[in-house]
Amino acid sequence: MKRETVAEHIVDVFVYVVVLNLAAQFAPKVITETFLMSLLVAVLLKLVLEVVVLFKKRALARVGGAPTRAGKAIGVLTLVVLIPGAKFVVLWLVDVLFGDAVSLGGFWLVTGLIITLMAARAGVRWLLTKT
């Protein structure tokens, strides 16, 4: 597995800023009052999503590599809690850290935002490897 470089992390944050600002422009419930706020939220999203992806990989490895049904069940249960739970963590952290200056709308809007963030990140990384 390839280790990500600092440049890749910086590109990810910039991609997240663009997606977040587009969401703020086109989804009325997404609010970032200033560019600095959107940059800080992008950094927060980058950190949270990296941790979630790490836990998700571990849970998937547990499901695939567990010798017992109980081990596999724990891995599946971890995924069942982790996937929706991450969205609530994002909403809670944004509320605690930024208060009324930032709003990501709610669970379904955050879900769509995270899917879009991950897709945009993958697309930009793909484009950068093609050049």
mmCIF file of the C-alpha atoms, coordinates in Angstrom:
data_MODEL
# 
_entry.id   MODEL 
# 
loop_
_atom_site.group_PDB 
_atom_site.id 
_atom_site.type_symbol 
_atom_site.label_atom_id 
_atom_site.label_alt_id 
_atom_site.label_comp_id 
_atom_site.label_asym_id 
_atom_site.label_entity_id 
_atom_site.label_seq_id 
_atom_site.pdbx_PDB_ins_code 
_atom_site.Cartn_x 
_atom_site.Cartn_y 
_atom_site.Cartn_z 
_atom_site.occupancy 
_atom_site.B_iso_or_equiv 
_atom_site.pdbx_formal_charge 
_atom_site.auth_seq_id 
_atom_site.auth_comp_id 
_atom_site.auth_asym_id 
_atom_site.auth_atom_id 
_atom_site.pdbx_PDB_model_num 
ATOM 1   C CA . MET A 1 1   ? 0.000   0.000   0.000   1.00 0.00 ? 1   MET A CA 1 
ATOM 2   C CA . LYS A 1 2   ? 1.367   3.409   -1.053  1.00 0.00 ? 2   LYS A CA 1 
ATOM 3   C CA . ARG A 1 3   ? 1.917   6.049   1.593   1.00 0.00 ? 3   ARG A CA 1 
ATOM 4   C CA . GLU A 1 4   ? 0.427   9.439   0.716   1.00 0.00 ? 4   GLU A CA 1 
ATOM 5   C CA . THR A 1 5   ? 2.683   12.451  0.342   1.00 0.00 ? 5   THR A CA 1 
ATOM 6   C CA . VAL A 1 6   ? 2.197   15.873  1.877   1.00 0.00 ? 6   VAL A CA 1 
ATOM 7   C CA . ALA A 1 7   ? 1.440   17.248  -1.593  1.00 0.00 ? 7   ALA A CA 1 
ATOM 8   C CA . GLU A 1 8   ? -1.420  14.750  -1.999  1.00 0.00 ? 8   GLU A CA 1 
ATOM 9   C CA . HIS A 1 9   ? -2.902  15.816  1.339   1.00 0.00 ? 9   HIS A CA 1 
ATOM 10  C CA . ILE A 1 10  ? -2.686  19.486  0.335   1.00 0.00 ? 10  ILE A CA 1 
ATOM 11  C CA . VAL A 1 11  ? -4.372  18.772  -3.010  1.00 0.00 ? 11  VAL A CA 1 
ATOM 12  C CA . ASP A 1 12  ? -7.101  16.879  -1.129  1.00 0.00 ? 12  ASP A CA 1 
ATOM 13  C CA . VAL A 1 13  ? -7.763  19.888  1.099   1.00 0.00 ? 13  VAL A CA 1 
ATOM 14  C CA . PHE A 1 14  ? -7.969  22.207  -1.913  1.00 0.00 ? 14  PHE A CA 1 
ATOM 15  C CA . VAL A 1 15  ? -10.365 19.823  -3.652  1.00 0.00 ? 15  VAL A CA 1 
ATOM 16  C CA . TYR A 1 16  ? -12.461 19.725  -0.466  1.00 0.00 ? 16  TYR A CA 1 
ATOM 17  C CA . VAL A 1 17  ? -12.521 23.537  -0.331  1.00 0.00 ? 17  VAL A CA 1 
ATOM 18  C CA . VAL A 1 18  ? -13.797 23.719  -3.913  1.00 0.00 ? 18  VAL A CA 1 
ATOM 19  C CA . VAL A 1 19  ? -16.477 21.067  -3.335  1.00 0.00 ? 19  VAL A CA 1 
ATOM 20  C CA . LEU A 1 20  ? -17.529 22.647  -0.039  1.00 0.00 ? 20  LEU A CA 1 
ATOM 21  C CA . ASN A 1 21  ? -17.842 26.106  -1.582  1.00 0.00 ? 21  ASN A CA 1 
ATOM 22  C CA . LEU A 1 22  ? -19.812 24.722  -4.535  1.00 0.00 ? 22  LEU A CA 1 
ATOM 23  C CA . ALA A 1 23  ? -22.113 22.970  -2.062  1.00 0.00 ? 23  ALA A CA 1 
ATOM 24  C CA . ALA A 1 24  ? -22.523 26.242  -0.169  1.00 0.00 ? 24  ALA A CA 1 
ATOM 25  C CA . GLN A 1 25  ? -23.440 27.985  -3.403  1.00 0.00 ? 25  GLN A CA 1 
ATOM 26  C CA . PHE A 1 26  ? -25.937 25.403  -4.674  1.00 0.00 ? 26  PHE A CA 1 
ATOM 27  C CA . ALA A 1 27  ? -27.359 23.867  -1.472  1.00 0.00 ? 27  ALA A CA 1 
ATOM 28  C CA . PRO A 1 28  ? -29.018 26.579  0.655   1.00 0.00 ? 28  PRO A CA 1 
ATOM 29  C CA . LYS A 1 29  ? -28.613 24.582  3.881   1.00 0.00 ? 29  LYS A CA 1 
ATOM 30  C CA . VAL A 1 30  ? -24.821 24.418  3.504   1.00 0.00 ? 30  VAL A CA 1 
ATOM 31  C CA . ILE A 1 31  ? -23.358 27.591  4.938   1.00 0.00 ? 31  ILE A CA 1 
ATOM 32  C CA . THR A 1 32  ? -19.744 28.688  5.290   1.00 0.00 ? 32  THR A CA 1 
ATOM 33  C CA . GLU A 1 33  ? -19.610 32.357  6.135   1.00 0.00 ? 33  GLU A CA 1 
ATOM 34  C CA . THR A 1 34  ? -16.060 33.015  4.929   1.00 0.00 ? 34  THR A CA 1 
ATOM 35  C CA . PHE A 1 35  ? -13.368 31.428  2.809   1.00 0.00 ? 35  PHE A CA 1 
ATOM 36  C CA . LEU A 1 36  ? -11.281 30.865  5.936   1.00 0.00 ? 36  LEU A CA 1 
ATOM 37  C CA . MET A 1 37  ? -14.170 28.933  7.487   1.00 0.00 ? 37  MET A CA 1 
ATOM 38  C CA . SER A 1 38  ? -14.468 26.753  4.385   1.00 0.00 ? 38  SER A CA 1 
ATOM 39  C CA . LEU A 1 39  ? -10.713 26.121  4.472   1.00 0.00 ? 39  LEU A CA 1 
ATOM 40  C CA . LEU A 1 40  ? -10.859 25.125  8.145   1.00 0.00 ? 40  LEU A CA 1 
ATOM 41  C CA . VAL A 1 41  ? -13.873 22.874  7.519   1.00 0.00 ? 41  VAL A CA 1 
ATOM 42  C CA . ALA A 1 42  ? -12.015 21.273  4.604   1.00 0.00 ? 42  ALA A CA 1 
ATOM 43  C CA . VAL A 1 43  ? -9.066  20.507  6.896   1.00 0.00 ? 43  VAL A CA 1 
ATOM 44  C CA . LEU A 1 44  ? -11.456 19.077  9.498   1.00 0.00 ? 44  LEU A CA 1 
ATOM 45  C CA . LEU A 1 45  ? -13.182 16.939  6.859   1.00 0.00 ? 45  LEU A CA 1 
ATOM 46  C CA . LYS A 1 46  ? -9.813  15.715  5.609   1.00 0.00 ? 46  LYS A CA 1 
ATOM 47  C CA . LEU A 1 47  ? -8.788  14.648  9.108   1.00 0.00 ? 47  LEU A CA 1 
ATOM 48  C CA . VAL A 1 48  ? -12.098 12.969  9.923   1.00 0.00 ? 48  VAL A CA 1 
ATOM 49  C CA . LEU A 1 49  ? -12.315 11.167  6.585   1.00 0.00 ? 49  LEU A CA 1 
ATOM 50  C CA . GLU A 1 50  ? -8.745  9.884   6.894   1.00 0.00 ? 50  GLU A CA 1 
ATOM 51  C CA . VAL A 1 51  ? -9.548  8.418   10.318  1.00 0.00 ? 51  VAL A CA 1 
ATOM 52  C CA . VAL A 1 52  ? -12.808 6.914   9.035   1.00 0.00 ? 52  VAL A CA 1 
ATOM 53  C CA . VAL A 1 53  ? -11.057 5.346   6.029   1.00 0.00 ? 53  VAL A CA 1 
ATOM 54  C CA . LEU A 1 54  ? -8.404  3.891   8.352   1.00 0.00 ? 54  LEU A CA 1 
ATOM 55  C CA . PHE A 1 55  ? -11.045 2.332   10.629  1.00 0.00 ? 55  PHE A CA 1 
ATOM 56  C CA . LYS A 1 56  ? -13.043 1.128   7.620   1.00 0.00 ? 56  LYS A CA 1 
ATOM 57  C CA . LYS A 1 57  ? -9.981  -0.630  6.184   1.00 0.00 ? 57  LYS A CA 1 
ATOM 58  C CA . ARG A 1 58  ? -9.335  -2.279  9.548   1.00 0.00 ? 58  ARG A CA 1 
ATOM 59  C CA . ALA A 1 59  ? -12.945 -3.414  9.840   1.00 0.00 ? 59  ALA A CA 1 
ATOM 60  C CA . LEU A 1 60  ? -12.914 -4.815  6.296   1.00 0.00 ? 60  LEU A CA 1 
ATOM 61  C CA . ALA A 1 61  ? -9.664  -6.628  7.026   1.00 0.00 ? 61  ALA A CA 1 
ATOM 62  C CA . ARG A 1 62  ? -11.262 -8.068  10.158  1.00 0.00 ? 62  ARG A CA 1 
ATOM 63  C CA . VAL A 1 63  ? -14.274 -9.288  8.190   1.00 0.00 ? 63  VAL A CA 1 
ATOM 64  C CA . GLY A 1 64  ? -12.059 -10.890 5.550   1.00 0.00 ? 64  GLY A CA 1 
ATOM 65  C CA . GLY A 1 65  ? -9.431  -12.288 7.881   1.00 0.00 ? 65  GLY A CA 1 
ATOM 66  C CA . ALA A 1 66  ? -11.332 -13.294 10.986  1.00 0.00 ? 66  ALA A CA 1 
ATOM 67  C CA . PRO A 1 67  ? -11.191 -17.045 11.578  1.00 0.00 ? 67  PRO A CA 1 
ATOM 68  C CA . THR A 1 68  ? -14.445 -17.125 13.544  1.00 0.00 ? 68  THR A CA 1 
ATOM 69  C CA . ARG A 1 69  ? -17.973 -15.970 12.882  1.00 0.00 ? 69  ARG A CA 1 
ATOM 70  C CA . ALA A 1 70  ? -17.806 -13.773 15.977  1.00 0.00 ? 70  ALA A CA 1 
ATOM 71  C CA . GLY A 1 71  ? -14.747 -11.969 14.589  1.00 0.00 ? 71  GLY A CA 1 
ATOM 72  C CA . LYS A 1 72  ? -16.467 -11.437 11.263  1.00 0.00 ? 72  LYS A CA 1 
ATOM 73  C CA . ALA A 1 73  ? -19.617 -10.231 13.039  1.00 0.00 ? 73  ALA A CA 1 
ATOM 74  C CA . ILE A 1 74  ? -17.582 -7.689  15.022  1.00 0.00 ? 74  ILE A CA 1 
ATOM 75  C CA . GLY A 1 75  ? -16.075 -6.408  11.784  1.00 0.00 ? 75  GLY A CA 1 
ATOM 76  C CA . VAL A 1 76  ? -19.493 -6.090  10.139  1.00 0.00 ? 76  VAL A CA 1 
ATOM 77  C CA . LEU A 1 77  ? -20.940 -4.415  13.245  1.00 0.00 ? 77  LEU A CA 1 
ATOM 78  C CA . THR A 1 78  ? -18.047 -1.962  13.230  1.00 0.00 ? 78  THR A CA 1 
ATOM 79  C CA . LEU A 1 79  ? -18.836 -1.061  9.614   1.00 0.00 ? 79  LEU A CA 1 
ATOM 80  C CA . VAL A 1 80  ? -22.563 -0.727  10.356  1.00 0.00 ? 80  VAL A CA 1 
ATOM 81  C CA . VAL A 1 81  ? -21.811 1.736   13.172  1.00 0.00 ? 81  VAL A CA 1 
ATOM 82  C CA . LEU A 1 82  ? -18.888 3.483   11.504  1.00 0.00 ? 82  LEU A CA 1 
ATOM 83  C CA . ILE A 1 83  ? -20.428 4.419   8.173   1.00 0.00 ? 83  ILE A CA 1 
ATOM 84  C CA . PRO A 1 84  ? -23.441 6.417   9.451   1.00 0.00 ? 84  PRO A CA 1 
ATOM 85  C CA . GLY A 1 85  ? -21.699 7.338   12.709  1.00 0.00 ? 85  GLY A CA 1 
ATOM 86  C CA . ALA A 1 86  ? -18.984 9.214   10.837  1.00 0.00 ? 86  ALA A CA 1 
ATOM 87  C CA . LYS A 1 87  ? -21.575 11.620  9.458   1.00 0.00 ? 87  LYS A CA 1 
ATOM 88  C CA . PHE A 1 88  ? -22.854 12.397  12.940  1.00 0.00 ? 88  PHE A CA 1 
ATOM 89  C CA . VAL A 1 89  ? -19.279 12.945  14.129  1.00 0.00 ? 89  VAL A CA 1 
ATOM 90  C CA . VAL A 1 90  ? -18.706 15.406  11.273  1.00 0.00 ? 90  VAL A CA 1 
ATOM 91  C CA . LEU A 1 91  ? -21.914 17.302  12.110  1.00 0.00 ? 91  LEU A CA 1 
ATOM 92  C CA . TRP A 1 92  ? -21.063 17.373  15.822  1.00 0.00 ? 92  TRP A CA 1 
ATOM 93  C CA . LEU A 1 93  ? -17.460 18.541  15.278  1.00 0.00 ? 93  LEU A CA 1 
ATOM 94  C CA . VAL A 1 94  ? -18.541 21.279  12.874  1.00 0.00 ? 94  VAL A CA 1 
ATOM 95  C CA . ASP A 1 95  ? -21.118 22.472  15.397  1.00 0.00 ? 95  ASP A CA 1 
ATOM 96  C CA . VAL A 1 96  ? -18.667 22.414  18.316  1.00 0.00 ? 96  VAL A CA 1 
ATOM 97  C CA . LEU A 1 97  ? -15.750 24.005  16.477  1.00 0.00 ? 97  LEU A CA 1 
ATOM 98  C CA . PHE A 1 98  ? -17.501 26.517  14.209  1.00 0.00 ? 98  PHE A CA 1 
ATOM 99  C CA . GLY A 1 99  ? -20.919 27.101  15.739  1.00 0.00 ? 99  GLY A CA 1 
ATOM 100 C CA . ASP A 1 100 ? -23.287 29.167  13.596  1.00 0.00 ? 100 ASP A CA 1 
ATOM 101 C CA . ALA A 1 101 ? -20.526 30.228  11.176  1.00 0.00 ? 101 ALA A CA 1 
ATOM 102 C CA . VAL A 1 102 ? -20.781 26.861  9.395   1.00 0.00 ? 102 VAL A CA 1 
ATOM 103 C CA . SER A 1 103 ? -23.701 24.543  8.708   1.00 0.00 ? 103 SER A CA 1 
ATOM 104 C CA . LEU A 1 104 ? -23.502 21.386  6.648   1.00 0.00 ? 104 LEU A CA 1 
ATOM 105 C CA . GLY A 1 105 ? -27.266 20.932  6.523   1.00 0.00 ? 105 GLY A CA 1 
ATOM 106 C CA . GLY A 1 106 ? -27.913 17.576  8.115   1.00 0.00 ? 106 GLY A CA 1 
ATOM 107 C CA . PHE A 1 107 ? -27.278 13.859  7.851   1.00 0.00 ? 107 PHE A CA 1 
ATOM 108 C CA . TRP A 1 108 ? -28.345 13.336  4.222   1.00 0.00 ? 108 TRP A CA 1 
ATOM 109 C CA . LEU A 1 109 ? -26.664 16.489  2.978   1.00 0.00 ? 109 LEU A CA 1 
ATOM 110 C CA . VAL A 1 110 ? -23.438 15.531  4.757   1.00 0.00 ? 110 VAL A CA 1 
ATOM 111 C CA . THR A 1 111 ? -23.700 12.042  3.269   1.00 0.00 ? 111 THR A CA 1 
ATOM 112 C CA . GLY A 1 112 ? -23.971 13.508  -0.222  1.00 0.00 ? 112 GLY A CA 1 
ATOM 113 C CA . LEU A 1 113 ? -21.191 15.969  0.519   1.00 0.00 ? 113 LEU A CA 1 
ATOM 114 C CA . ILE A 1 114 ? -18.842 13.221  1.724   1.00 0.00 ? 114 ILE A CA 1 
ATOM 115 C CA . ILE A 1 115 ? -19.592 11.047  -1.298  1.00 0.00 ? 115 ILE A CA 1 
ATOM 116 C CA . THR A 1 116 ? -18.916 14.034  -3.553  1.00 0.00 ? 116 THR A CA 1 
ATOM 117 C CA . LEU A 1 117 ? -15.714 14.869  -1.675  1.00 0.00 ? 117 LEU A CA 1 
ATOM 118 C CA . MET A 1 118 ? -14.398 11.334  -2.044  1.00 0.00 ? 118 MET A CA 1 
ATOM 119 C CA . ALA A 1 119 ? -15.361 11.168  -5.736  1.00 0.00 ? 119 ALA A CA 1 
ATOM 120 C CA . ALA A 1 120 ? -13.766 14.551  -6.478  1.00 0.00 ? 120 ALA A CA 1 
ATOM 121 C CA . ARG A 1 121 ? -10.633 13.538  -4.608  1.00 0.00 ? 121 ARG A CA 1 
ATOM 122 C CA . ALA A 1 122 ? -10.394 10.282  -6.579  1.00 0.00 ? 122 ALA A CA 1 
ATOM 123 C CA . GLY A 1 123 ? -10.990 12.140  -9.843  1.00 0.00 ? 123 GLY A CA 1 
ATOM 124 C CA . VAL A 1 124 ? -8.317  14.745  -9.187  1.00 0.00 ? 124 VAL A CA 1 
ATOM 125 C CA . ARG A 1 125 ? -5.819  12.086  -8.087  1.00 0.00 ? 125 ARG A CA 1 
ATOM 126 C CA . TRP A 1 126 ? -6.588  10.125  -11.255 1.00 0.00 ? 126 TRP A CA 1 
ATOM 127 C CA . LEU A 1 127 ? -6.038  13.227  -13.392 1.00 0.00 ? 127 LEU A CA 1 
ATOM 128 C CA . LEU A 1 128 ? -2.760  14.018  -11.652 1.00 0.00 ? 128 LEU A CA 1 
ATOM 129 C CA . THR A 1 129 ? -1.416  10.509  -12.203 1.00 0.00 ? 129 THR A CA 1 
ATOM 130 C CA . LYS A 1 130 ? -2.275  10.718  -15.920 1.00 0.00 ? 130 LYS A CA 1 
ATOM 131 C CA . THR A 1 131 ? -0.091  13.811  -16.444 1.00 0.00 ? 131 THR A CA 1 
# 
